[in-house]
PDB file of C-alpha atoms in Angstrom:
ATOM      1  CA  MET E   1     -29.172  16.433 -18.403  1.00  0.00           C
ATOM      2  CA  THR E   2     -28.753  17.139 -14.691  1.00  0.00           C
ATOM      3  CA  ASP E   3     -27.939  13.478 -14.075  1.00  0.00           C
ATOM      4  CA  LEU E   4     -25.006  13.725 -16.495  1.00  0.00           C
ATOM      5  CA  THR E   5     -23.815  16.918 -14.807  1.00  0.00           C
ATOM      6  CA  LYS E   6     -24.042  15.223 -11.425  1.00  0.00           C
ATOM      7  CA  ILE E   7     -22.086  12.209 -12.692  1.00  0.00           C
ATOM      8  CA  MET E   8     -19.406  14.483 -14.139  1.00  0.00           C
ATOM      9  CA  GLN E   9     -19.080  16.364 -10.842  1.00  0.00           C
ATOM     10  CA  GLN E  10     -18.813  13.083  -8.951  1.00  0.00           C
ATOM     11  CA  ALA E  11     -16.176  11.866 -11.400  1.00  0.00           C
ATOM     12  CA  GLN E  12     -14.129  15.032 -10.861  1.00  0.00           C
ATOM     13  CA  GLU E  13     -14.425  14.665  -7.091  1.00  0.00           C
ATOM     14  CA  MET E  14     -13.413  11.050  -7.349  1.00  0.00           C
ATOM     15  CA  GLN E  15     -10.405  11.922  -9.530  1.00  0.00           C
ATOM     16  CA  ALA E  16      -9.237  14.476  -6.955  1.00  0.00           C
ATOM     17  CA  LYS E  17      -9.623  11.953  -4.136  1.00  0.00           C
ATOM     18  CA  MET E  18      -7.773   9.312  -6.147  1.00  0.00           C
ATOM     19  CA  GLN E  19      -4.879  11.714  -6.696  1.00  0.00           C
ATOM     20  CA  GLU E  20      -4.798  12.455  -2.960  1.00  0.00           C
ATOM     21  CA  ALA E  21      -4.848   8.733  -2.212  1.00  0.00           C
ATOM     22  CA  GLN E  22      -2.020   8.099  -4.683  1.00  0.00           C
ATOM     23  CA  ALA E  23       0.123  10.772  -3.029  1.00  0.00           C
ATOM     24  CA  LYS E  24      -0.673   9.300   0.386  1.00  0.00           C
ATOM     25  CA  ILE E  25       0.196   5.801  -0.830  1.00  0.00           C
ATOM     26  CA  GLU E  26       3.557   6.953  -2.172  1.00  0.00           C
ATOM     27  CA  GLU E  27       4.454   8.288   1.288  1.00  0.00           C
ATOM     28  CA  THR E  28       3.096   5.301   3.221  1.00  0.00           C
ATOM     29  CA  GLU E  29       5.677   3.085   4.884  1.00  0.00           C
ATOM     30  CA  ALA E  30       5.172  -0.479   6.066  1.00  0.00           C
ATOM     31  CA  GLU E  31       7.473  -2.613   8.168  1.00  0.00           C
ATOM     32  CA  GLY E  32       7.969  -6.337   8.184  1.00  0.00           C
ATOM     33  CA  ILE E  33       9.668  -8.131  11.051  1.00  0.00           C
ATOM     34  CA  ALA E  34      11.090 -11.652  11.159  1.00  0.00           C
ATOM     35  CA  GLY E  35      13.023 -13.794  13.598  1.00  0.00           C
ATOM     36  CA  ALA E  36      11.334 -12.290  16.656  1.00  0.00           C
ATOM     37  CA  GLY E  37      12.598  -8.832  15.718  1.00  0.00           C
ATOM     38  CA  LEU E  38      16.096  -9.829  14.599  1.00  0.00           C
ATOM     39  CA  VAL E  39      15.439  -8.617  11.048  1.00  0.00           C
ATOM     40  CA  SER E  40      13.219  -5.775   9.917  1.00  0.00           C
ATOM     41  CA  VAL E  41      12.492  -4.378   6.471  1.00  0.00           C
ATOM     42  CA  THR E  42      10.727  -1.106   5.691  1.00  0.00           C
ATOM     43  CA  LEU E  43       9.070  -0.518   2.323  1.00  0.00           C
ATOM     44  CA  LYS E  44       7.660   2.724   0.986  1.00  0.00           C
ATOM     45  CA  GLY E  45       4.632   3.319  -1.240  1.00  0.00           C
ATOM     46  CA  LYS E  46       5.417   1.531  -4.454  1.00  0.00           C
ATOM     47  CA  GLY E  47       7.555  -1.161  -2.847  1.00  0.00           C
ATOM     48  CA  GLU E  48      10.804   0.794  -2.583  1.00  0.00           C
ATOM     49  CA  LEU E  49      13.068  -0.702   0.099  1.00  0.00           C
ATOM     50  CA  VAL E  50      13.977   2.195   2.392  1.00  0.00           C
ATOM     51  CA  ALA E  51      15.465   0.409   5.405  1.00  0.00           C
ATOM     52  CA  ILE E  52      16.747  -2.944   6.502  1.00  0.00           C
ATOM     53  CA  THR E  53      17.961  -3.772   9.991  1.00  0.00           C
ATOM     54  CA  ILE E  54      19.779  -6.964  10.916  1.00  0.00           C
ATOM     55  CA  ASP E  55      20.599  -7.656  14.541  1.00  0.00           C
ATOM     56  CA  PRO E  56      24.382  -8.025  14.945  1.00  0.00           C
ATOM     57  CA  SER E  57      23.899 -11.374  16.697  1.00  0.00           C
ATOM     58  CA  LEU E  58      22.886 -12.859  13.333  1.00  0.00           C
ATOM     59  CA  MET E  59      26.191 -11.999  11.710  1.00  0.00           C
ATOM     60  CA  SER E  60      27.805 -15.116  13.138  1.00  0.00           C
ATOM     61  CA  ASP E  61      25.020 -17.335  11.736  1.00  0.00           C
ATOM     62  CA  GLU E  62      25.021 -18.962   8.358  1.00  0.00           C
ATOM     63  CA  ALA E  63      24.186 -16.599   5.519  1.00  0.00           C
ATOM     64  CA  GLU E  64      21.234 -18.796   4.511  1.00  0.00           C
ATOM     65  CA  ILE E  65      19.482 -18.136   7.834  1.00  0.00           C
ATOM     66  CA  VAL E  66      19.939 -14.379   7.458  1.00  0.00           C
ATOM     67  CA  GLU E  67      18.745 -14.505   3.846  1.00  0.00           C
ATOM     68  CA  ASP E  68      15.608 -16.415   4.859  1.00  0.00           C
ATOM     69  CA  LEU E  69      14.835 -13.909   7.610  1.00  0.00           C
ATOM     70  CA  VAL E  70      15.305 -10.965   5.237  1.00  0.00           C
ATOM     71  CA  LYS E  71      12.955 -12.589   2.722  1.00  0.00           C
ATOM     72  CA  ALA E  72      10.376 -13.277   5.435  1.00  0.00           C
ATOM     73  CA  ALA E  73      10.556  -9.689   6.714  1.00  0.00           C
ATOM     74  CA  HIS E  74      10.227  -8.356   3.147  1.00  0.00           C
ATOM     75  CA  ARG E  75       7.202 -10.576   2.511  1.00  0.00           C
ATOM     76  CA  GLU E  76       5.506  -9.283   5.676  1.00  0.00           C
ATOM     77  CA  ALA E  77       6.330  -5.652   4.829  1.00  0.00           C
ATOM     78  CA  ARG E  78       4.891  -6.132   1.326  1.00  0.00           C
ATOM     79  CA  LYS E  79       1.702  -7.637   2.766  1.00  0.00           C
ATOM     80  CA  ASN E  80       1.377  -4.722   5.224  1.00  0.00           C
ATOM     81  CA  LEU E  81       2.013  -2.193   2.458  1.00  0.00           C
ATOM     82  CA  ASP E  82      -0.599  -3.806   0.198  1.00  0.00           C
ATOM     83  CA  GLN E  83      -3.125  -3.653   3.057  1.00  0.00           C
ATOM     84  CA  ALA E  84      -2.339   0.022   3.711  1.00  0.00           C
ATOM     85  CA  MET E  85      -2.739   0.811   0.014  1.00  0.00           C
ATOM     86  CA  GLU E  86      -6.057  -1.033  -0.159  1.00  0.00           C
ATOM     87  CA  ASN E  87      -7.320   0.872   2.883  1.00  0.00           C
ATOM     88  CA  ALA E  88      -6.247   4.206   1.369  1.00  0.00           C
ATOM     89  CA  MET E  89      -8.089   3.433  -1.868  1.00  0.00           C
ATOM     90  CA  LYS E  90     -11.237   2.364  -0.019  1.00  0.00           C
ATOM     91  CA  GLU E  91     -11.103   5.566   1.996  1.00  0.00           C
ATOM     92  CA  ALA E  92     -10.625   7.649  -1.148  1.00  0.00           C
ATOM     93  CA  THR E  93     -13.539   6.049  -2.963  1.00  0.00           C
ATOM     94  CA  ALA E  94     -15.952   5.944  -0.015  1.00  0.00           C
ATOM     95  CA  GLY E  95     -19.282   7.422  -0.979  1.00  0.00           C
ATOM     96  CA  PHE E  96     -18.855   6.926  -4.711  1.00  0.00           C
ATOM     97  CA  GLY E  97     -20.469   3.477  -4.830  1.00  0.00           C
ATOM     98  CA  GLY E  98     -23.757   4.918  -6.091  1.00  0.00           C
ATOM     99  CA  MET E  99     -22.110   6.876  -8.865  1.00  0.00           C
ATOM    100  CA  MET E 100     -23.387   4.587 -11.574  1.00  0.00           C
ATOM    101  CA  PRO E 101     -25.479   1.486 -11.015  1.00  0.00           C
ATOM    102  CA  GLY E 102     -23.441  -1.654 -11.477  1.00  0.00           C
ATOM    103  CA  PHE E 103     -20.107   0.224 -11.481  1.00  0.00           C
ATOM    104  CA  LYS E 104     -17.440  -1.366  -9.317  1.00  0.00           C
ATOM    105  CA  MET E 105     -14.125   0.197  -8.377  1.00  0.00           C
ATOM    106  CA  PRO E 106     -11.103  -1.791  -9.601  1.00  0.00           C
ATOM    107  CA  PHE E 107      -9.277  -2.845  -6.408  1.00  0.00           C
TER     108      PHE E 107
END
């Protein structure tokens, strides 16, 4: 019975760490930059766009160029945000690998 108690305690600890990680993820910001810094996009936690900066020198260019740079910056920000979220989840679940044999965390 002590093994079950130990597993339940570990599960509760893991749940608390997951909640902490979720809160941290929601506050995490990631930036993507394109066009050698001419366009930048900042995303927050769940992909919310919180900032976009376009260098004024681009305003005289064709809209298609600006659109492509915004998309590229967004793609990079999304990739950086996904990496930050993955790292936060790995950090939150560190030490719980031996919780149950054969159990793998869903990343």
